[in-house]
Structure formats: structure tokens, C-alpha cells
Short mmCIF file of C-alpha atoms and ligand atoms in Angstrom, two decimals:
data_model
loop_
_atom_site.label_atom_id
_atom_site.label_comp_id
_atom_site.label_asym_id
_atom_site.label_seq_id
_atom_site.Cartn_x
_atom_site.Cartn_y
_atom_site.Cartn_z
CA MET A 1294 121.81 156.14 168.95
CA LYS A 1295 118.13 155.40 169.56
CA ILE A 1296 116.21 153.79 166.70
CA ASP A 1297 112.46 154.04 167.15
CA LEU A 1298 110.55 152.24 164.42
CA ARG A 1299 107.38 151.59 166.45
CA SER A 1300 105.27 153.98 164.37
CA ASP A 1301 105.36 157.08 162.17
CA THR A 1302 103.28 158.76 164.89
CA ILE A 1303 106.27 159.17 167.21
CA THR A 1304 107.83 162.09 165.29
CA LYS A 1305 108.39 165.45 166.96
CA PRO A 1306 108.00 168.82 165.23
CA THR A 1307 111.15 170.06 163.48
CA SER A 1308 112.50 173.47 164.50
CA GLN A 1309 111.10 174.96 161.27
CA MET A 1310 107.69 173.48 162.01
CA LEU A 1311 107.84 174.85 165.55
CA ALA A 1312 108.71 178.29 164.17
CA ALA A 1313 105.67 178.12 161.84
CA MET A 1314 103.50 177.14 164.80
CA MET A 1315 104.80 179.97 166.97
CA SER A 1316 103.98 182.60 164.36
CA ALA A 1317 100.48 181.28 163.55
CA GLU A 1318 97.55 183.66 163.46
CA VAL A 1319 94.87 182.20 165.68
CA GLY A 1320 91.31 182.81 166.86
CA ASP A 1321 88.44 180.85 168.34
CA ASP A 1322 87.91 177.94 165.95
CA VAL A 1323 84.62 176.95 167.58
CA TYR A 1324 83.40 180.31 166.19
CA LYS A 1325 85.31 179.50 162.94
CA GLU A 1326 87.51 182.55 163.63
CA ASP A 1327 90.88 180.82 163.54
CA LEU A 1328 92.64 182.04 160.41
CA SER A 1329 95.22 179.24 160.32
CA VAL A 1330 92.57 176.53 160.66
CA ASN A 1331 90.47 178.18 157.97
CA VAL A 1332 93.46 178.30 155.62
CA LEU A 1333 94.31 174.66 156.31
CA GLU A 1334 90.72 173.52 155.74
CA GLU A 1335 90.45 175.49 152.49
CA LYS A 1336 93.77 174.18 151.26
CA ILE A 1337 92.90 170.54 151.89
CA ALA A 1338 89.38 170.89 150.45
CA ASP A 1339 90.98 172.40 147.37
CA MET A 1340 93.62 169.66 147.08
CA PHE A 1341 90.84 167.06 146.97
CA GLY A 1342 88.48 169.17 144.86
CA LYS A 1343 85.83 168.98 147.60
CA ASP A 1344 83.57 171.77 148.87
CA SER A 1345 84.58 171.66 152.46
CA ALA A 1346 87.04 170.34 155.06
CA LEU A 1347 87.05 170.20 158.85
CA PHE A 1348 90.01 169.98 161.23
CA PHE A 1349 89.88 167.21 163.86
CA PRO A 1350 92.19 166.43 166.77
CA SER A 1351 92.67 162.83 165.61
CA GLY A 1352 92.20 160.44 162.74
CA SER A 1353 89.96 158.29 164.92
CA MET A 1354 87.61 161.18 165.57
CA ALA A 1355 87.51 162.14 161.89
CA ASN A 1356 86.67 158.53 160.92
CA GLN A 1357 84.07 158.21 163.66
CA ALA A 1358 82.42 161.46 162.59
CA ALA A 1359 82.33 160.22 158.98
CA ILE A 1360 80.70 156.94 160.04
CA LYS A 1361 78.11 158.88 162.03
CA LEU A 1362 77.42 161.10 159.01
CA HIS A 1363 76.81 158.17 156.68
CA THR A 1364 74.78 155.85 158.92
CA GLN A 1365 71.80 155.48 161.26
CA PRO A 1366 71.76 153.26 164.38
CA GLY A 1367 71.10 149.63 163.52
CA GLU A 1368 72.71 149.87 160.10
CA GLN A 1369 75.87 148.14 158.92
CA LEU A 1370 79.11 149.18 157.31
CA ILE A 1371 81.40 147.03 155.20
CA ALA A 1372 85.14 147.04 155.93
CA ASP A 1373 88.16 144.76 155.77
CA HIS A 1374 88.81 142.66 158.88
CA TYR A 1375 92.08 144.61 159.35
CA ALA A 1376 90.30 147.99 159.28
CA HIS A 1377 91.49 150.59 161.77
CA VAL A 1378 87.90 151.79 162.29
CA TYR A 1379 87.00 148.32 163.53
CA ASN A 1380 90.17 147.20 165.35
CA TYR A 1381 91.73 150.31 166.84
CA GLU A 1382 89.09 152.95 167.48
CA GLY A 1383 87.91 151.56 170.78
CA GLY A 1384 84.66 150.11 169.47
CA GLY A 1385 83.58 153.62 168.45
CA VAL A 1386 81.55 152.31 165.51
CA SER A 1387 79.04 150.75 167.88
CA PHE A 1388 79.48 153.30 170.71
CA ASN A 1389 79.09 156.44 168.61
CA SER A 1390 76.91 155.31 165.74
CA GLY A 1391 75.16 152.12 166.92
CA VAL A 1392 76.36 150.45 163.74
CA SER A 1393 77.69 146.92 163.14
CA CYS A 1394 80.55 146.00 160.83
CA LYS A 1395 80.50 143.31 158.18
CA LEU A 1396 84.17 142.40 158.01
CA LEU A 1397 85.64 140.87 154.87
CA ASN A 1398 88.87 138.97 154.36
CA GLY A 1399 90.65 141.20 151.89
CA HIS A 1400 94.21 140.98 150.68
CA ARG A 1401 96.62 142.92 152.95
CA GLY A 1402 93.68 144.96 154.26
CA MET A 1403 92.31 145.74 150.79
CA LEU A 1404 88.89 144.75 149.45
CA THR A 1405 87.77 143.99 145.92
CA ALA A 1406 84.58 145.29 144.35
CA SER A 1407 83.19 141.78 143.98
CA GLN A 1408 83.75 141.08 147.69
CA VAL A 1409 81.92 144.30 148.56
CA LYS A 1410 79.07 143.49 146.16
CA GLU A 1411 78.62 140.05 147.75
CA ALA A 1412 78.51 141.58 151.23
CA VAL A 1413 75.69 144.08 150.67
CA ASN A 1414 72.55 142.93 152.47
CA PRO A 1415 69.41 143.06 150.29
CA PRO A 1416 67.68 146.26 151.39
CA ASP A 1417 64.19 144.74 151.38
CA PHE A 1418 65.27 141.81 153.60
CA TYR A 1419 64.38 143.53 156.88
CA HIS A 1420 65.83 140.73 159.03
CA SER A 1421 69.35 141.91 158.25
CA PRO A 1422 70.91 145.24 159.09
CA LEU A 1423 70.65 147.76 156.30
CA THR A 1424 74.03 148.20 154.62
CA SER A 1425 74.71 151.91 154.31
CA LEU A 1426 78.48 152.50 154.12
CA VAL A 1427 81.69 151.07 152.68
CA CYS A 1428 84.81 152.14 154.50
CA ILE A 1429 88.23 151.36 153.03
CA GLU A 1430 91.76 152.27 154.11
CA ASN A 1431 94.63 153.48 151.90
CA THR A 1432 97.38 152.78 152.72
CA THR A 1433 96.42 149.93 155.00
CA ASN A 1434 97.97 149.95 158.45
CA LYS A 1435 97.58 146.33 159.58
CA GLY A 1436 97.97 145.29 155.93
CA GLY A 1437 101.56 146.59 155.96
CA GLY A 1438 101.25 149.94 154.17
CA ALA A 1439 99.67 148.33 151.10
CA CYS A 1440 98.31 150.65 148.39
CA TYR A 1441 95.11 150.00 146.48
CA ASP A 1442 95.02 149.82 142.72
CA PHE A 1443 92.96 152.91 141.91
CA GLU A 1444 90.94 150.97 139.33
CA GLU A 1445 89.64 148.74 142.15
CA ILE A 1446 88.73 151.82 144.18
CA LYS A 1447 86.63 153.00 141.24
CA LYS A 1448 84.97 149.61 140.86
CA ILE A 1449 84.01 149.67 144.55
CA LYS A 1450 82.54 153.13 143.94
CA GLN A 1451 80.34 151.62 141.24
CA VAL A 1452 79.04 149.06 143.76
CA CYS A 1453 78.32 151.91 146.19
CA ASN A 1454 76.41 153.79 143.50
CA ASP A 1455 74.45 150.69 142.50
CA HIS A 1456 73.38 150.06 146.11
CA ASN A 1457 73.08 153.62 147.37
CA LEU A 1458 75.94 153.27 149.87
CA GLY A 1459 78.19 155.96 151.30
CA TYR A 1460 81.89 155.60 150.50
CA HIS A 1461 84.43 156.71 153.11
CA LEU A 1462 88.21 156.55 152.83
CA ASP A 1463 90.33 156.26 155.95
CA GLY A 1464 93.28 158.05 154.41
CA ALA A 1465 95.42 158.34 157.54
CA ARG A 1466 98.37 157.45 155.27
CA LEU A 1467 96.89 158.47 151.93
CA TRP A 1468 99.90 160.80 151.42
CA ASN A 1469 102.12 157.72 151.30
CA ALA A 1470 99.94 156.14 148.62
CA LEU A 1471 99.92 159.36 146.55
CA VAL A 1472 103.72 159.50 146.62
CA ALA A 1473 104.29 155.76 146.10
CA ARG A 1474 101.92 155.52 143.13
CA GLY A 1475 102.26 159.01 141.68
CA GLU A 1476 98.56 159.73 142.24
CA LYS A 1477 96.72 163.01 142.79
CA ALA A 1478 94.51 163.91 145.74
CA LYS A 1479 91.83 165.14 143.32
CA GLN A 1480 91.25 161.70 141.82
CA TYR A 1481 90.36 160.48 145.33
CA GLY A 1482 88.09 163.49 145.87
CA GLU A 1483 86.19 162.56 142.72
CA VAL A 1484 85.41 159.06 143.98
CA PHE A 1485 84.82 159.21 147.74
CA ASP A 1486 82.00 160.92 149.62
CA THR A 1487 84.28 161.60 152.58
CA ILE A 1488 88.01 161.22 153.17
CA SER A 1489 89.94 161.56 156.43
CA VAL A 1490 93.64 162.38 156.20
CA CYS A 1491 96.17 162.58 159.02
CA LEU A 1492 98.81 165.25 159.43
CA SER A 1493 100.39 163.51 162.40
CA LYS A 1494 101.67 160.29 160.78
CA GLY A 1495 104.12 160.41 157.87
CA LEU A 1496 103.79 164.20 157.60
CA GLY A 1497 105.22 164.70 161.08
CA ALA A 1498 102.77 167.21 162.60
CA PRO A 1499 102.22 166.74 166.33
CA ILE A 1500 98.44 166.40 166.02
CA GLY A 1501 95.61 166.81 163.56
CA SER A 1502 93.45 165.19 160.93
CA VAL A 1503 91.10 166.64 158.38
CA LEU A 1504 87.83 165.31 157.01
CA VAL A 1505 86.83 166.42 153.51
CA GLY A 1506 83.53 166.05 151.71
CA ASP A 1507 80.85 167.85 149.77
CA ALA A 1508 78.84 170.70 151.30
CA ALA A 1509 75.66 168.75 152.03
CA ILE A 1510 77.41 166.17 154.21
CA MET A 1511 80.02 168.49 155.73
CA GLU A 1512 77.40 170.95 157.00
CA LYS A 1513 76.44 168.27 159.48
CA ALA A 1514 80.04 167.33 160.32
CA ILE A 1515 80.67 170.33 162.55
CA ARG A 1516 77.80 169.35 164.88
CA ILE A 1517 79.07 165.76 165.09
CA ARG A 1518 82.56 167.05 165.88
CA LYS A 1519 81.06 169.19 168.65
CA ILE A 1520 79.19 166.18 170.06
CA LEU A 1521 82.39 164.13 170.06
CA GLY A 1522 84.18 166.92 171.94
CA GLY A 1523 86.38 167.89 169.03
CA GLY A 1524 85.60 171.61 168.88
CA MET A 1525 88.84 173.38 169.82
CA ARG A 1526 89.64 177.02 170.40
CA GLN A 1527 92.97 178.67 169.36
CA VAL A 1528 93.98 175.53 167.54
CA GLY A 1529 95.62 177.40 164.67
CA TYR A 1530 98.97 176.72 166.35
CA LEU A 1531 98.40 173.09 165.43
CA ALA A 1532 96.89 173.81 162.03
CA ALA A 1533 100.07 175.79 161.26
CA ALA A 1534 102.08 172.61 161.85
CA GLY A 1535 99.81 170.85 159.35
CA LEU A 1536 100.21 173.63 156.80
CA TYR A 1537 103.98 173.45 157.17
CA ALA A 1538 103.85 169.66 156.78
CA LEU A 1539 101.75 169.83 153.61
CA GLU A 1540 104.28 172.12 152.05
CA HIS A 1541 107.50 170.46 153.16
CA HIS A 1542 106.89 166.86 154.15
CA ILE A 1543 104.92 165.18 151.38
CA THR A 1544 107.50 164.53 148.67
CA ARG A 1545 110.08 163.42 151.25
CA LEU A 1546 107.88 160.40 152.06
CA ALA A 1547 109.71 158.76 149.14
CA GLU A 1548 112.78 158.63 151.42
CA ASP A 1549 110.82 156.70 154.05
CA HIS A 1550 109.65 154.30 151.34
CA ARG A 1551 113.20 153.80 150.00
CA ARG A 1552 114.54 153.07 153.50
CA ALA A 1553 111.69 150.65 154.18
CA LYS A 1554 112.54 148.73 150.99
CA GLU A 1555 116.23 148.66 151.93
CA ILE A 1556 115.38 147.25 155.36
CA GLY A 1557 113.19 144.63 153.64
CA LYS A 1558 116.10 143.56 151.41
CA VAL A 1559 118.34 143.05 154.45
CA LEU A 1560 115.63 141.13 156.31
CA GLU A 1561 115.13 138.77 153.36
CA ASN A 1562 118.74 137.63 153.68
CA LEU A 1563 118.76 137.03 157.42
CA HIS A 1564 118.73 133.38 158.45
CA PHE A 1565 116.18 133.89 161.24
CA VAL A 1566 113.64 135.75 159.09
CA GLU A 1567 110.93 133.44 157.80
CA SER A 1568 109.10 135.87 155.48
CA VAL A 1569 108.82 139.55 154.62
CA GLU A 1570 105.54 140.96 153.31
CA PRO A 1571 105.69 143.12 150.16
CA ILE A 1572 106.76 146.69 150.98
CA ASP A 1573 104.75 149.38 149.13
CA THR A 1574 105.36 152.34 151.43
CA ASN A 1575 106.82 152.90 154.91
CA ILE A 1576 105.60 149.81 156.79
CA ILE A 1577 107.55 146.55 156.96
CA ILE A 1578 105.86 143.44 158.31
CA PHE A 1579 107.85 140.24 158.70
CA LYS A 1580 107.91 136.95 160.55
CA ILE A 1581 110.89 135.34 162.24
CA ASN A 1582 111.64 131.72 163.13
CA GLY A 1583 111.57 131.56 166.89
CA ASP A 1584 110.30 133.76 169.64
CA GLU A 1585 109.56 137.27 168.41
CA MET A 1586 109.33 138.71 171.93
CA ASN A 1587 112.87 137.51 172.51
CA PHE A 1588 114.00 139.28 169.32
CA ILE A 1589 112.25 142.48 170.42
CA SER A 1590 114.02 142.38 173.81
CA LYS A 1591 117.42 141.68 172.25
CA MET A 1592 116.99 144.56 169.81
CA ALA A 1593 115.92 146.80 172.70
CA THR A 1594 119.32 146.18 174.33
CA LYS A 1595 120.79 147.75 171.13
CA ASN A 1596 118.38 150.66 171.60
CA CYS A 1597 116.24 149.60 168.60
CA HIS A 1598 112.50 149.63 169.27
CA PHE A 1599 109.52 148.26 167.35
CA TYR A 1600 106.27 146.39 167.92
CA SER A 1601 104.88 142.92 167.51
CA MET A 1602 101.67 142.75 165.48
CA GLY A 1603 100.60 139.50 167.14
CA GLN A 1604 100.39 136.11 165.38
CA GLY A 1605 104.18 136.01 165.13
CA LYS A 1606 104.42 139.15 163.00
CA LEU A 1607 106.76 142.07 163.66
CA ARG A 1608 106.53 145.59 162.30
CA PHE A 1609 108.97 148.40 161.53
CA VAL A 1610 107.70 151.81 160.39
CA THR A 1611 110.06 154.36 158.81
CA HIS A 1612 109.36 158.07 159.31
CA LEU A 1613 110.59 161.66 159.35
CA ASP A 1614 112.69 161.24 162.50
CA TYR A 1615 114.43 158.11 161.19
CA THR A 1616 117.45 159.68 159.54
CA GLN A 1617 119.93 158.30 156.99
CA GLU A 1618 122.53 158.03 159.76
CA MET A 1619 120.14 155.98 161.90
CA HIS A 1620 119.23 153.88 158.87
CA GLU A 1621 122.85 152.92 158.17
CA TYR A 1622 123.42 152.11 161.84
CA PHE A 1623 120.23 150.04 161.96
CA LEU A 1624 121.08 148.05 158.80
CA ASP A 1625 124.47 147.40 160.31
CA ILE A 1626 122.91 146.00 163.48
CA LEU A 1627 120.56 143.77 161.52
CA ASN A 1628 123.38 142.52 159.31
CA ASN A 1629 126.05 142.03 161.91
CA GLU A 1630 124.52 141.16 165.25
CA TYR A 1631 123.88 137.52 165.94
CA PHE A 1632 120.28 136.84 166.95
C1 PLP B 2507 94.80 153.62 159.15
C2 PLP B 2507 94.59 154.49 160.34
N1 PLP B 2507 93.45 155.15 160.48
C3 PLP B 2507 93.21 155.96 161.52
C4 PLP B 2507 94.15 156.14 162.50
C5 PLP B 2507 93.79 156.98 163.69
O1 PLP B 2507 94.58 158.07 163.88
P1 PLP B 2507 94.71 158.73 165.35
O2 PLP B 2507 95.77 157.96 166.05
O3 PLP B 2507 95.10 160.15 165.03
O4 PLP B 2507 93.39 158.64 166.01
C6 PLP B 2507 95.38 155.47 162.41
C7 PLP B 2507 96.39 155.62 163.46
O5 PLP B 2507 97.42 155.01 163.45
C8 PLP B 2507 95.59 154.62 161.30
O6 PLP B 2507 96.72 153.92 161.17
#
């Protein structure tokens, strides 16, 4: 049995999802004539209580478009030092928008309002870049699937209002936070100017992200998407996968979270595990005593695969294709193999 816990992005469409894709009604989405894309965009805008939504091929492109929408070249955004937009989007912030990042040392990838307030450059001090955007992530990827306290999210919004800053949420795994904390998409829509969500992580669609926002900002989003090369034609086949995922794969994220916590419990009792970070959702980050690359290779001989995060940290991510049968087999390996 192959256990692949490298990421929740490795999932393949289920047969039911494939059937939904095959029967999708499609059209040319660059002309906004793709019925399935239009339905998906309307549905997600409605979930978040926003005017408008736009389908993107990737979370990176949706985030990069949002940054472009909120900033002008030479300006600065505020983000955590773990932020995906800074670490894993190929330097797109500077390449696409000509913007610098002020990176803050948050807790597990999460910022506080007072940290953000401290980091805003005084707008009349023309020697510094003008701060124009705060970008936070929920759940955090490099922070181990951590979920923000919504009260803190609202306090950060207050700082944004006080300083006239845009507020963008990288919600690649927002679905996990909604399920883990029993929150509603609408409460996020009320606070953020723009939100990107991914359909291709925990929800198991093969591709696709959606950016939501109010009409004034989203009117410009379609041009930015075109510039970035993200205008696609009969893409309703992919939107149909997203629609299927929204209907069938959100509540089941609780199973991924339960399995992640069970793995964490086993890790805590293993002699070679030095520490396990708190597990809020589907990401498990831990440190072992000894050489982690050696552990990765030994586990690979048992057909169990996962990544190192660097700095001695290892990561498992549970997901739709990690079944209960695989889970029991994997716990058995962890418990009974000698490493
Ligand atoms: C927090 C976060 N944001 C954005 C992305 C980008 O998504 P994509 O791989 O679709 O570009 C990822 C991908 O893993 C992510 O973890």
C-alpha cells in the first residue's frame, strides 16, 4: 500500500467527480460564456456574501492578482515571514507588482493586530515604501495548518481601516479552518476585501482557485487575470470538479483533521520524535532526534512518502486520498517499525 502524505494537492478526482466533469456544460470562459464557470463563480461569491468571484487556474495566480489589485509598484505589503505569497510564489510579488514585503515573525504563520500596526510605515515619511496591503493566510501552510482566532482577524481589519490598507486573505485552506472552528464563509466575506480559495487542496479538485471581492475591485481582476495568462476557454470541465467538491468534500475535511490528530498522538509517544507542533487541521509538523533525511528514506522503503520542511522539521498532510485503511496501516508502521 502506498502512503503519500506529501501534500493535500496530490489527490486525484474521484469517479463521481470525473462523472460531474464529463457532463459539464461549457463555453468560452474568456467571453464569460462558460455556464459551469459562471455557476461556480456565483456560488462562491454568494457563500462569502461578496459581489463577484473569478475562477483562476491556481492559488498562486489568484493571490498574485489580488496583490496587483491592491498595490502600486514601489509600495509594500505586510505578511508573516512564513507567508506562501512571499516564500512559494516564485518572487511574484516583486515580479508582477513591483512590491516589497515587510515580513513579521508571527506565531505559526499568524500575525497579531499589534504587530501589523507596528509595521505600517508612516504614509507621510516618503523615504519608506508606502504600506498598502496586509496579506494573511488561514490556515497557514508553513505554520502547520494553524487557524486564526477570528477576533484577531477582526482586530487586524481595524488596523487596515485606520491606515487605509487593503486586506487580502490567502484562503488556500480556508475550508479547513471553517470546518475545524465551525465558522461561516460569510463572516470572512464581511471582513476581507479579497479572498482566494483553492479547490485543489483539501477539496480534491484537480485544479482551480477562486478570488472573491466586491464589484469595484473585481471589475479590474479579469484584466489582471488576462495579463497573467489565466484566461481559459472551455474550462467548465474543471469548474464542474470544483462545484462537485464544494457540495461533497467540505464536511469530510473533519476526517482529515481527526486522522492528523491521531497521527500526532502516535508521534508524541515515539522515542525518536523530539516535538510535535499543535495540530489544528490536516497538517502535522514534527521534529525528530537524528537525521530526518535518513528517516524519510527509511519510510520510503515502506512506501510511505512525505517532505522535510527544512530546519529539521518534517511534515505529513492528510487528505481525501488517504483512506482509513491507509491510516491504520500507517499508524501501525509508525508504532511498530524500529527507526
Ligand atoms: C497557503 C497557500 N497559498 C497558496 C497556495 C498556492 O496554490 P497553487 O499551488 O494552486 O498555486 C498554496 C499551495 O500549496 C498554499 O499552501
